[in-house]
CSV table of C-alpha atoms in Angstrom, one decimal:
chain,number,residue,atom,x,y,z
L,1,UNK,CA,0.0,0.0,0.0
L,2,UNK,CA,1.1,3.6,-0.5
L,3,UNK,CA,3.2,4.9,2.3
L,4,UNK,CA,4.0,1.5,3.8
L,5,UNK,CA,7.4,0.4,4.3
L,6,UNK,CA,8.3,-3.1,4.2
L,7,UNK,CA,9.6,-5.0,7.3
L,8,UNK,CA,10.6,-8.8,7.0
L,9,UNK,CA,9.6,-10.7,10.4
L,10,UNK,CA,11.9,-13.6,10.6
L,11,UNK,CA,11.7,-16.6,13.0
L,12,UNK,CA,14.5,-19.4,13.3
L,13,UNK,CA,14.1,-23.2,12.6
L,14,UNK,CA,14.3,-25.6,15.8
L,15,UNK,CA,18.1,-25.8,16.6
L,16,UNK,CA,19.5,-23.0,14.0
L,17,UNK,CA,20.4,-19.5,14.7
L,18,UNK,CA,19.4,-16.6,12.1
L,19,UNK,CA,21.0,-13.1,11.8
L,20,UNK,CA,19.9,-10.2,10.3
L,21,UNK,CA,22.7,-9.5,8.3
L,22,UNK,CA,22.1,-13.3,7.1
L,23,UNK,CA,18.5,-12.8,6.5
L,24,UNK,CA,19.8,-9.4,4.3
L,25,UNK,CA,21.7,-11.2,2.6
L,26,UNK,CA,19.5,-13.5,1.2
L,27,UNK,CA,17.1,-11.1,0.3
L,28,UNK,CA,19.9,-9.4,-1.4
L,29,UNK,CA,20.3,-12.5,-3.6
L,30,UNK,CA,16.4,-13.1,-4.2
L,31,UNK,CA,14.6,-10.1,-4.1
L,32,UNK,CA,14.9,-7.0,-6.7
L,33,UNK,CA,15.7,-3.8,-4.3
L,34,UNK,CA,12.3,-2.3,-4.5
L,35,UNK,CA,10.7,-5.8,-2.7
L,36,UNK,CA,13.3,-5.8,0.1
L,37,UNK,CA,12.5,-5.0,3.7
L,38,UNK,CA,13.5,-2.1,4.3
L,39,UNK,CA,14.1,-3.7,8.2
L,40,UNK,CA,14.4,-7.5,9.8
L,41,UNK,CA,13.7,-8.1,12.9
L,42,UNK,CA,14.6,-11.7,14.6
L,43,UNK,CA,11.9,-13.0,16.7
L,44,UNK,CA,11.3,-16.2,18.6
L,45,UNK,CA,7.5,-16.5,17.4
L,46,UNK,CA,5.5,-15.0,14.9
L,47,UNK,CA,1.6,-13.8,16.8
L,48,UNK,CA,-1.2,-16.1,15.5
L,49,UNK,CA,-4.9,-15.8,15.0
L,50,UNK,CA,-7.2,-17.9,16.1
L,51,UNK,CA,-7.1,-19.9,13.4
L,52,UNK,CA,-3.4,-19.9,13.5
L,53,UNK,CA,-2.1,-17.4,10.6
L,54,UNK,CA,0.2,-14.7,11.3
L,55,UNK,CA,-1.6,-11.7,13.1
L,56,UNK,CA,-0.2,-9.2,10.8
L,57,UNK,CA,-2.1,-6.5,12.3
L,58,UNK,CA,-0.5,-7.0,15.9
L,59,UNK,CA,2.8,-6.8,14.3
L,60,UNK,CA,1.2,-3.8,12.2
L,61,UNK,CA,0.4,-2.4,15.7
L,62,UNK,CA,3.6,-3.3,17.4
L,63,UNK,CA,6.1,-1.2,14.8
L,64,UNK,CA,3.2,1.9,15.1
L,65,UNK,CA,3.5,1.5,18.6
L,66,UNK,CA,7.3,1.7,18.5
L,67,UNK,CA,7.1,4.5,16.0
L,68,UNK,CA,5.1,6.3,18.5
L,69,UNK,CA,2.0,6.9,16.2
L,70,UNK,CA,-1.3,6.5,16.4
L,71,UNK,CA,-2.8,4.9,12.8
């Protein structure tokens, strides 16, 4: 959507350790430079709904709640 900034959410596999200069990388290699996020952020767990996809409107509200405003 116009305005909106992308920001890549990434999680680990069981046992294995991700970066963010790793996950960068690889989106480097893969995506064209307008599709990259323009931030990763590790997580341990991605929020779910109830019928378990990714809330992407908590995480949505999380980064406005960081940015400190009110959309």
């Amino acid at each position: 959507m116009l305005g909106e900034v992308p920001v890549a959410f990434v999680t680990a596999r069981p046992g294995e350790e991700v970066s963010v200069a790793a996950a960068a990388h690889r989106c480097e290699e893969l995506l064209t430079p307008y599709k990259r996020p323009r931030e990763i952020r590790v997580v341990a767990e991605l929020p779910r709904s109830t019928l378990d996809k990714v809330a992407k409107a908590t995480l949505r509200r999380q980064l406005l709640a960081e940015a400190g405003t009110d959309e």
